[in-house]
XYZ file of C-alpha atoms in Angstrom:
573
model
C -13.402 -50.768 -64.151
C -14.014 -49.593 -67.707
C -10.856 -47.964 -68.992
C -12.555 -45.002 -70.669
C -14.185 -44.019 -67.355
C -11.039 -44.112 -65.196
C -9.287 -40.713 -64.974
C -5.529 -40.826 -65.500
C -3.531 -40.033 -62.374
C 0.000 -40.405 -61.114
C 0.833 -43.980 -60.138
C -2.107 -45.602 -61.966
C -1.456 -49.250 -62.863
C -3.785 -50.652 -65.529
C -3.975 -54.231 -66.805
C -6.555 -55.999 -68.957
C -8.811 -58.494 -67.237
C -9.456 -60.294 -70.535
C -7.262 -62.332 -72.867
C -5.208 -65.447 -72.164
C -2.281 -65.813 -72.482
C -2.378 -62.161 -73.638
C -4.825 -59.681 -75.084
C -3.034 -59.644 -78.457
C -3.067 -63.460 -78.638
C -6.214 -64.641 -76.886
C -7.035 -68.342 -77.095
C -10.564 -67.469 -76.065
C -11.083 -66.209 -79.604
C -11.716 -69.841 -80.548
C -15.284 -69.251 -79.357
C -15.743 -66.986 -82.380
C -15.307 -70.019 -84.642
C -17.696 -72.209 -82.656
C -20.339 -69.587 -81.920
C -23.117 -71.772 -83.313
C -22.683 -73.997 -80.259
C -23.400 -71.081 -77.899
C -26.848 -69.656 -78.770
C -29.000 -67.611 -76.410
C -29.634 -69.504 -73.171
C -27.054 -72.165 -74.031
C -26.004 -72.517 -70.387
C -29.527 -73.593 -69.439
C -29.678 -76.174 -72.217
C -26.122 -77.461 -72.529
C -24.694 -77.659 -69.024
C -27.354 -79.718 -67.282
C -25.002 -82.700 -67.085
C -23.388 -83.510 -64.745
C -24.496 -80.231 -63.129
C -24.311 -76.509 -63.672
C -21.804 -76.175 -60.823
C -19.392 -78.462 -62.675
C -19.138 -75.890 -65.468
C -19.755 -72.694 -63.519
C -16.181 -71.800 -62.543
C -14.923 -72.251 -66.112
C -17.702 -70.102 -67.590
C -17.235 -67.355 -65.024
C -13.489 -67.346 -65.649
C -14.069 -66.887 -69.377
C -16.705 -64.187 -68.823
C -14.067 -61.600 -67.909
C -15.543 -60.601 -64.576
C -12.130 -59.751 -63.192
C -10.326 -60.996 -60.100
C -11.480 -60.153 -56.605
C -8.649 -58.777 -54.424
C -7.485 -60.877 -51.489
C -6.288 -58.026 -49.289
C -8.415 -55.560 -47.345
C -9.631 -52.465 -49.174
C -7.210 -49.651 -48.243
C -9.564 -46.871 -49.384
C -11.849 -44.754 -47.241
C -15.524 -44.264 -48.013
C -18.043 -41.769 -46.710
C -21.802 -41.397 -46.423
C -23.833 -38.247 -46.022
C -27.422 -37.006 -46.109
C -28.683 -33.754 -47.611
C -31.938 -31.894 -48.159
C -32.731 -29.387 -50.891
C -35.605 -27.762 -52.706
C -34.430 -28.791 -56.174
C -32.114 -31.587 -57.264
C -30.758 -31.072 -60.798
C -29.438 -34.255 -62.402
C -26.935 -33.315 -65.096
C -24.835 -30.184 -65.575
C -24.809 -29.794 -69.325
C -26.196 -26.658 -70.971
C -29.722 -27.442 -69.744
C -28.571 -28.172 -66.192
C -26.510 -24.976 -65.979
C -29.391 -22.756 -67.166
C -31.735 -24.483 -64.702
C -29.243 -23.983 -61.858
C -28.949 -20.260 -62.677
C -32.727 -19.793 -62.702
C -33.326 -21.776 -59.504
C -30.249 -20.382 -57.748
C -31.272 -16.771 -58.350
C -34.781 -17.547 -57.049
C -33.356 -18.368 -53.621
C -34.147 -22.089 -53.653
C -31.740 -24.545 -52.076
C -30.268 -26.284 -55.127
C -28.021 -29.321 -55.600
C -26.664 -29.927 -59.107
C -24.723 -33.110 -59.842
C -22.924 -34.388 -62.929
C -20.867 -37.530 -63.487
C -18.173 -35.698 -65.491
C -14.993 -34.230 -64.077
C -16.203 -30.766 -65.022
C -19.577 -29.180 -65.669
C -20.714 -28.227 -69.154
C -21.709 -31.508 -70.784
C -21.643 -31.242 -74.570
C -20.261 -27.689 -74.368
C -16.917 -29.251 -73.393
C -16.569 -30.699 -76.895
C -19.059 -28.766 -79.015
C -17.499 -26.493 -81.622
C -20.264 -23.880 -81.481
C -19.844 -20.271 -80.301
C -21.874 -18.554 -77.596
C -22.138 -14.793 -78.099
C -19.438 -15.125 -80.777
C -16.975 -16.517 -78.211
C -15.888 -20.050 -77.324
C -18.397 -21.892 -75.148
C -15.723 -22.196 -72.435
C -15.974 -18.458 -71.719
C -19.727 -18.605 -71.130
C -19.292 -21.696 -68.939
C -16.580 -19.969 -66.876
C -18.870 -16.998 -66.189
C -21.739 -19.333 -65.393
C -19.640 -21.392 -62.954
C -18.304 -18.249 -61.275
C -21.855 -17.111 -60.490
C -22.972 -20.551 -59.299
C -19.957 -20.829 -56.986
C -20.862 -17.411 -55.534
C -24.450 -18.441 -54.728
C -24.534 -19.816 -51.151
C -27.760 -21.713 -51.822
C -26.310 -23.791 -54.702
C -24.218 -26.906 -54.042
C -22.115 -28.119 -56.987
C -21.230 -31.811 -57.140
C -18.940 -32.747 -60.065
C -17.765 -36.371 -60.457
C -21.129 -37.369 -58.994
C -23.575 -39.794 -60.610
C -27.221 -39.726 -59.611
C -27.481 -43.492 -59.541
C -30.981 -44.068 -58.192
C -34.323 -42.377 -57.720
C -36.677 -43.745 -55.079
C -40.114 -42.941 -53.671
C -40.867 -39.625 -51.966
C -38.180 -37.671 -53.869
C -35.278 -39.633 -52.386
C -32.217 -39.965 -54.622
C -28.911 -41.781 -54.229
C -25.753 -40.075 -55.531
C -22.269 -41.571 -55.831
C -19.445 -39.025 -55.696
C -15.891 -39.887 -56.674
C -13.347 -38.132 -54.519
C -9.638 -37.706 -54.003
C -8.102 -41.019 -53.029
C -5.691 -39.194 -50.719
C -8.744 -38.442 -48.541
C -11.614 -40.709 -49.521
C -12.405 -42.676 -52.645
C -16.195 -42.358 -52.829
C -19.046 -40.747 -50.946
C -22.622 -41.995 -51.074
C -25.164 -39.173 -50.820
C -28.796 -39.663 -49.857
C -30.632 -36.547 -51.015
C -34.218 -35.682 -50.134
C -35.591 -32.957 -52.365
C -38.905 -31.243 -52.915
C -38.528 -31.517 -56.688
C -36.227 -33.171 -59.223
C -35.209 -31.815 -62.610
C -33.696 -34.242 -65.102
C -31.170 -32.663 -67.465
C -29.559 -35.999 -68.211
C -29.166 -35.632 -71.974
C -29.461 -38.410 -74.552
C -27.439 -41.464 -75.511
C -26.426 -42.157 -79.096
C -27.514 -45.525 -80.432
C -25.636 -48.006 -82.573
C -26.632 -49.686 -85.822
C -27.218 -53.315 -86.689
C -25.248 -54.752 -89.614
C -23.004 -57.792 -90.206
C -19.917 -57.926 -87.966
C -20.645 -54.593 -86.291
C -18.394 -55.279 -83.304
C -14.864 -54.932 -84.692
C -12.271 -52.757 -82.908
C -12.280 -49.339 -84.525
C -16.064 -48.960 -84.554
C -17.314 -46.172 -82.295
C -20.370 -44.020 -81.839
C -20.100 -40.870 -83.942
C -20.585 -38.656 -80.903
C -17.712 -40.411 -79.141
C -15.430 -39.888 -82.167
C -16.294 -36.196 -82.092
C -15.840 -36.028 -78.314
C -12.348 -37.526 -78.476
C -11.302 -35.215 -81.303
C -12.620 -31.926 -79.888
C -11.981 -32.406 -76.179
C -8.893 -34.591 -76.022
C -7.293 -34.077 -79.459
C -7.437 -37.838 -80.078
C -8.195 -39.141 -83.566
C -10.238 -42.339 -83.713
C -8.478 -43.244 -86.962
C -6.544 -41.925 -89.914
C -9.254 -42.688 -92.479
C -12.793 -42.531 -91.113
C -16.162 -43.581 -92.528
C -19.401 -42.300 -90.986
C -22.582 -44.397 -91.022
C -25.763 -42.632 -89.936
C -29.529 -42.488 -90.193
C -29.935 -38.942 -88.826
C -28.547 -35.410 -89.100
C -26.332 -35.267 -86.006
C -23.481 -37.401 -87.352
C -22.771 -34.794 -90.034
C -21.389 -32.520 -87.318
C -18.809 -35.228 -86.632
C -17.873 -35.033 -90.308
C -17.423 -31.251 -90.128
C -15.294 -31.448 -86.981
C -13.076 -34.260 -88.277
C -12.318 -32.299 -91.434
C -11.552 -29.201 -89.338
C -8.960 -31.297 -87.501
C -7.428 -32.475 -90.777
C -8.614 -36.082 -90.434
C -9.354 -37.855 -93.711
C -13.035 -38.658 -94.161
C -13.560 -41.465 -96.665
C -17.348 -41.268 -96.986
C -20.682 -40.793 -95.262
C -23.144 -43.692 -95.512
C -26.696 -42.470 -94.884
C -29.455 -45.068 -94.574
C -32.189 -42.538 -95.351
C -33.732 -42.358 -98.798
C -33.765 -38.561 -98.678
C -30.833 -36.669 -97.187
C -31.366 -32.938 -96.505
C -30.063 -30.886 -99.417
C -28.118 -28.592 -97.078
C -26.174 -31.575 -95.703
C -25.382 -32.847 -99.191
C -24.158 -29.436 -100.291
C -21.915 -29.020 -97.242
C -20.417 -32.460 -97.796
C -19.871 -31.625 -101.442
C -18.043 -28.436 -100.437
C -15.779 -30.567 -98.219
C -15.296 -33.043 -101.095
C -16.749 -35.881 -99.064
C -18.772 -38.555 -100.873
C -22.242 -39.241 -99.440
C -24.013 -42.531 -100.156
C -27.756 -42.030 -99.509
C -30.140 -44.983 -99.222
C -27.137 -47.212 -98.457
C -26.308 -49.756 -95.798
C -23.232 -51.647 -94.652
C -23.232 -55.305 -95.719
C -19.853 -56.474 -94.386
C -16.804 -55.339 -92.423
C -13.231 -56.627 -92.509
C -10.339 -56.825 -90.094
C -9.257 -58.799 -87.060
C -7.495 -56.784 -84.372
C -8.905 -53.608 -85.884
C -11.153 -52.485 -88.712
C -9.580 -52.480 -92.178
C -12.528 -51.878 -94.488
C -16.204 -52.363 -95.218
C -18.636 -53.105 -98.017
C -21.810 -51.145 -98.616
C -24.810 -51.568 -100.843
C -26.589 -48.585 -102.385
C -29.708 -49.882 -104.082
C -28.226 -52.214 -106.764
C -24.696 -50.859 -106.457
C -22.001 -52.426 -104.271
C -18.937 -50.545 -103.068
C -15.858 -51.374 -100.996
C -14.239 -48.729 -98.775
C -10.931 -48.937 -96.955
C -10.914 -47.349 -93.496
C -9.512 -47.875 -90.022
C -12.388 -46.276 -88.078
C -16.161 -46.297 -88.439
C -18.277 -43.631 -86.701
C -21.824 -44.914 -86.183
C -25.008 -43.020 -85.328
C -28.361 -44.772 -85.065
C -30.198 -41.860 -83.499
C -30.437 -40.640 -79.901
C -32.367 -42.088 -76.968
C -33.241 -39.702 -74.111
C -31.561 -40.782 -70.869
C -34.635 -41.518 -68.753
C -33.565 -44.280 -66.380
C -34.117 -42.104 -63.290
C -37.569 -41.118 -64.518
C -38.532 -44.790 -64.880
C -37.113 -45.637 -61.461
C -39.458 -42.994 -60.024
C -42.378 -44.714 -61.800
C -42.601 -42.262 -64.657
C -44.003 -43.582 -67.919
C -42.458 -43.507 -71.378
C -43.983 -43.390 -74.840
C -42.395 -44.418 -78.121
C -41.802 -41.671 -80.675
C -41.763 -43.189 -84.160
C -40.275 -40.022 -85.665
C -37.255 -40.246 -83.353
C -37.293 -44.058 -83.063
C -36.833 -43.708 -79.313
C -38.707 -43.684 -76.019
C -39.461 -40.162 -74.751
C -41.003 -38.828 -71.511
C -44.677 -39.637 -71.148
C -46.415 -39.292 -67.796
C -44.161 -37.583 -65.226
C -44.248 -38.346 -61.495
C -45.286 -35.535 -59.170
C -42.371 -33.166 -58.570
C -40.407 -34.229 -61.666
C -39.510 -32.210 -64.765
C -37.385 -33.123 -67.804
C -35.412 -30.605 -69.878
C -32.840 -30.469 -72.682
C -32.196 -33.338 -75.053
C -33.678 -35.706 -72.463
C -36.979 -33.953 -73.232
C -36.410 -34.091 -76.985
C -34.920 -30.665 -77.767
C -32.977 -30.726 -81.031
C -30.856 -27.551 -80.921
C -28.864 -25.674 -78.306
C -30.966 -22.509 -78.622
C -34.091 -24.614 -78.045
C -32.452 -26.214 -75.009
C -31.741 -22.800 -73.456
C -35.232 -21.404 -74.108
C -37.322 -24.400 -73.065
C -35.185 -25.183 -70.017
C -35.585 -21.647 -68.721
C -39.384 -21.659 -69.051
C -39.697 -25.146 -67.513
C -37.482 -24.224 -64.557
C -39.396 -20.987 -63.926
C -42.651 -22.942 -63.711
C -41.030 -25.495 -61.404
C -39.679 -22.769 -59.095
C -43.075 -21.116 -58.914
C -44.662 -24.447 -57.966
C -42.210 -24.552 -55.050
C -43.253 -21.090 -53.913
C -40.242 -19.163 -55.220
C -40.315 -16.218 -57.576
C -38.040 -16.893 -60.533
C -37.001 -14.498 -63.249
C -35.542 -14.815 -66.709
C -31.809 -15.287 -67.178
C -29.706 -14.115 -70.087
C -29.459 -16.692 -72.839
C -26.361 -16.533 -75.053
C -26.740 -16.397 -78.816
C -25.703 -19.703 -80.402
C -23.774 -19.711 -83.659
C -24.075 -21.708 -85.685
C -27.379 -22.906 -84.243
C -27.564 -26.400 -85.688
C -31.231 -27.302 -85.841
C -31.183 -31.050 -86.366
C -34.231 -32.777 -87.735
C -35.634 -35.247 -85.205
C -36.401 -37.667 -88.044
C -34.468 -40.920 -87.770
C -34.409 -43.380 -90.640
C -35.603 -46.916 -89.993
C -32.925 -49.449 -89.123
C -33.101 -52.197 -91.786
C -32.544 -55.713 -90.442
C -30.533 -57.888 -92.779
C -31.133 -61.602 -92.592
C -28.016 -63.668 -93.058
C -25.511 -65.996 -91.441
C -23.076 -63.297 -90.363
C -23.462 -62.167 -86.792
C -25.078 -58.800 -86.129
C -24.805 -57.514 -82.590
C -27.735 -55.924 -80.749
C -25.977 -55.682 -77.370
C -22.203 -55.245 -77.571
C -21.730 -55.523 -73.806
C -23.380 -58.945 -73.521
C -22.728 -60.242 -77.048
C -26.406 -60.560 -77.992
C -26.909 -60.987 -81.740
C -29.832 -60.764 -84.117
C -29.627 -64.552 -84.358
C -30.223 -64.774 -80.593
C -33.318 -62.611 -81.022
C -34.599 -64.845 -83.824
C -34.081 -67.944 -81.648
C -35.886 -66.329 -78.714
C -38.918 -65.602 -80.892
C -38.917 -69.154 -82.314
C -38.903 -70.550 -78.776
C -41.792 -68.337 -77.702
C -39.947 -65.700 -75.653
C -41.876 -62.838 -77.237
C -42.814 -60.829 -74.136
C -40.188 -58.155 -73.620
C -39.167 -59.244 -70.096
C -38.908 -62.904 -71.180
C -36.997 -61.875 -74.295
C -34.557 -59.913 -72.144
C -33.888 -62.804 -69.806
C -33.298 -65.450 -72.452
C -31.049 -63.295 -74.626
C -29.558 -61.302 -71.677
C -29.812 -58.103 -73.718
C -29.560 -54.990 -71.577
C -28.449 -57.014 -68.539
C -24.745 -56.154 -68.468
C -22.975 -52.870 -67.683
C -24.878 -51.261 -70.547
C -28.237 -51.728 -68.772
C -30.072 -50.934 -71.992
C -28.361 -47.601 -72.648
C -27.156 -48.445 -76.169
C -28.816 -51.828 -76.711
C -32.506 -51.615 -75.808
C -33.765 -49.672 -78.821
C -32.149 -51.949 -81.408
C -33.211 -55.061 -79.485
C -36.822 -53.903 -79.245
C -36.861 -52.906 -82.918
C -35.619 -56.389 -83.764
C -38.306 -57.953 -81.559
C -40.909 -55.729 -83.224
C -39.786 -56.751 -86.705
C -39.636 -60.455 -85.872
C -43.069 -60.580 -84.215
C -44.916 -58.094 -86.408
C -45.888 -55.960 -83.419
C -45.369 -52.260 -82.861
C -42.955 -50.929 -80.256
C -45.955 -49.552 -78.326
C -47.286 -53.112 -77.991
C -43.885 -54.451 -76.953
C -43.123 -51.730 -74.400
C -39.855 -51.562 -72.508
C -38.224 -53.479 -69.702
C -38.087 -52.234 -66.133
C -35.217 -49.885 -65.289
C -33.928 -50.632 -61.828
C -31.359 -48.785 -59.752
C -28.472 -48.199 -59.778
C -27.923 -46.402 -63.089
C -24.219 -47.300 -63.001
C -22.464 -49.787 -60.701
C -21.996 -48.720 -57.079
C -19.178 -50.241 -55.050
C -19.940 -52.206 -51.912
C -17.424 -49.983 -50.138
C -19.558 -46.915 -50.831
C -22.717 -48.666 -49.669
C -21.066 -49.713 -46.427
C -18.841 -46.640 -45.946
C -17.616 -46.640 -42.332
C -20.419 -48.907 -41.169
C -18.483 -52.171 -40.925
C -17.862 -54.581 -38.076
C -19.239 -53.292 -34.782
C -19.882 -49.918 -36.384
C -22.503 -51.693 -38.509
C -23.826 -54.229 -36.001
C -22.728 -53.345 -32.446
C -22.428 -56.272 -30.060
C -25.249 -56.214 -27.526
C -24.688 -57.650 -24.091
C -27.067 -59.018 -21.472
C -27.988 -57.339 -18.225
C -25.987 -59.905 -16.259
C -22.932 -59.637 -18.519
C -20.448 -59.229 -15.651
C -21.840 -62.232 -13.774
C -21.636 -64.411 -16.885
C -18.013 -63.432 -17.416
C -17.144 -64.120 -13.781
C -18.448 -67.661 -14.344
C -16.069 -68.056 -17.355
C -18.950 -68.202 -19.849
C -18.225 -68.919 -23.510
C -20.339 -66.522 -25.611
C -21.993 -66.960 -29.000
C -23.818 -64.450 -31.188
C -27.613 -64.883 -31.150
C -29.305 -62.245 -33.270
C -26.687 -59.665 -32.331
C -26.861 -60.493 -28.616
C -23.825 -62.044 -26.918
C -25.370 -64.929 -24.971
C -23.503 -67.515 -22.893
C -23.387 -70.889 -24.619
C -21.922 -72.857 -21.713
C -19.816 -72.414 -18.548
C -16.800 -74.715 -18.691
C -14.772 -75.615 -15.638
C -11.114 -76.538 -15.760
C -10.593 -79.607 -17.929
C -14.211 -79.804 -19.114
C -15.199 -80.141 -22.753
C -18.185 -78.112 -24.055
C -20.338 -81.273 -24.001
C -19.388 -82.026 -20.412
C -20.116 -78.468 -19.304
C -23.533 -78.502 -20.964
C -24.325 -81.928 -19.462
C -23.425 -80.679 -15.989
C -25.594 -77.571 -16.448
C -28.587 -79.628 -17.554
C -28.287 -81.917 -14.514
C -28.042 -78.870 -12.221
C -31.231 -77.350 -13.631
C -33.105 -80.697 -13.504
C -32.088 -81.511 -9.947
C -31.948 -78.042 -8.397
C -32.557 -74.660 -10.001
C -31.313 -72.614 -12.995
C -31.299 -68.895 -13.736
C -31.856 -67.885 -17.354
C -30.870 -64.346 -18.400
C -33.525 -63.420 -20.994
C -33.155 -59.665 -20.611
C -33.368 -58.942 -24.413
C -37.053 -59.967 -24.256
C -37.731 -57.325 -21.647
C -40.064 -59.484 -19.505
C -39.622 -61.387 -16.255
C -41.302 -64.756 -15.757
C -41.123 -66.661 -12.464
C -42.292 -70.286 -12.256
C -42.486 -72.742 -9.355
């Protein structure tokens, strides 16, 4: 379980599954000093002798996969099926507007979101709606949705998979006093994706130190939970959105050391606002080194021919935003690469699918409201319902971010630069893969293991594909993307099984002559789910003796074979 995704509750006991003898003093850190011995695919090349199985247990123990419990799972799980006209995936600002439009049209609507409460970015955005905090608009919106009998609200629910024929799988987290999880199978007439976008990281030397976070996450922690990522923060970005993190951190009284912007030209409005806040901006700059062990202590940057050292204990990183389109790909939708955004965006949509909000590429909240409403109205009309306009709140300030994202410069060098933080894939691994001929994207993925861990390509794919593009001299369009397979996030085996375990999953089937077999003291075995007699022991007989006696009886006299599962009767002789 990832700590940042586990809600705090009374009685929670949390321990780290990594670090021996302790997390603060981990002997496994020795691998950092011998990393040249562990390149991409090392386990296929190094551990052939005496056999892979000789090394397997040690490698798996070091991989931090956790410890499987020995006792039975005490939790309860449920399964349910549901039908609806429209399934809305995501309950951020786009999802809420879509639910209002579809709900008022009379359609049967299910709206699901993985968060504890609906609202998405409005839960931590500092903007005003109709000159009032966004929470007031959300409260009014939720009150109306709760009052609509044709709208089902599912918070704490992740739409984890999208299958053929508009079938979706949803995993709902519940109250452990009743049940832990419920697996929903939803069949809808149409699906609307309001799944948002995922901020991307940046590639630079030693970009994996503790204290480095995505800029959106730093802002989220500060605005929603009143948690400061650090006391002295540096922001590194190649787009406009990270500047809002700078504004919010200063509003909370957190010291902002500098903003490092990789772009040659930074919008004049951004520069002026930073100047008003007395924050130094370094345009056309990049990070060349970071320092610190258990946490970040500082970094070095290069701005053209000028080098600078900055002390900080937190680094907020923004490498642009990638629309969250895993469900669209699972449903066989097609993506296209947008060079302006440096991200894959919706291309060809499957029948019955629509994409809205930042998942569709909208760059401001006002644009999200307007385009979501018009898209949902068209979708409702295609389902035979008459939809009407809903009131859209005025957004202030309406931050219209430029979709332009600066190119991510790759820096050759001996220092490690991580492409996939979840699976420890570095730029050096990518270079080795290309040298060894793994240049097709699926082959590249399997040798380097990028995008194969819990991340599943959410924050790693774009940087990995940009690296592959740079190393091979091909465009991202030529490279393409790997296949997104369900589930979107891990699903427990308990939820998949729910109450269907033991005989509730595979009931024991008995033969027509069951009572006669038991009267003859038959010993039964399972044959394809059917309980068939294996032999009929008499007092003092071993199984071999009983079988030998039965064979002699059939050879010398007659035998009756109960083959009732076949459903036919055959008489011979």
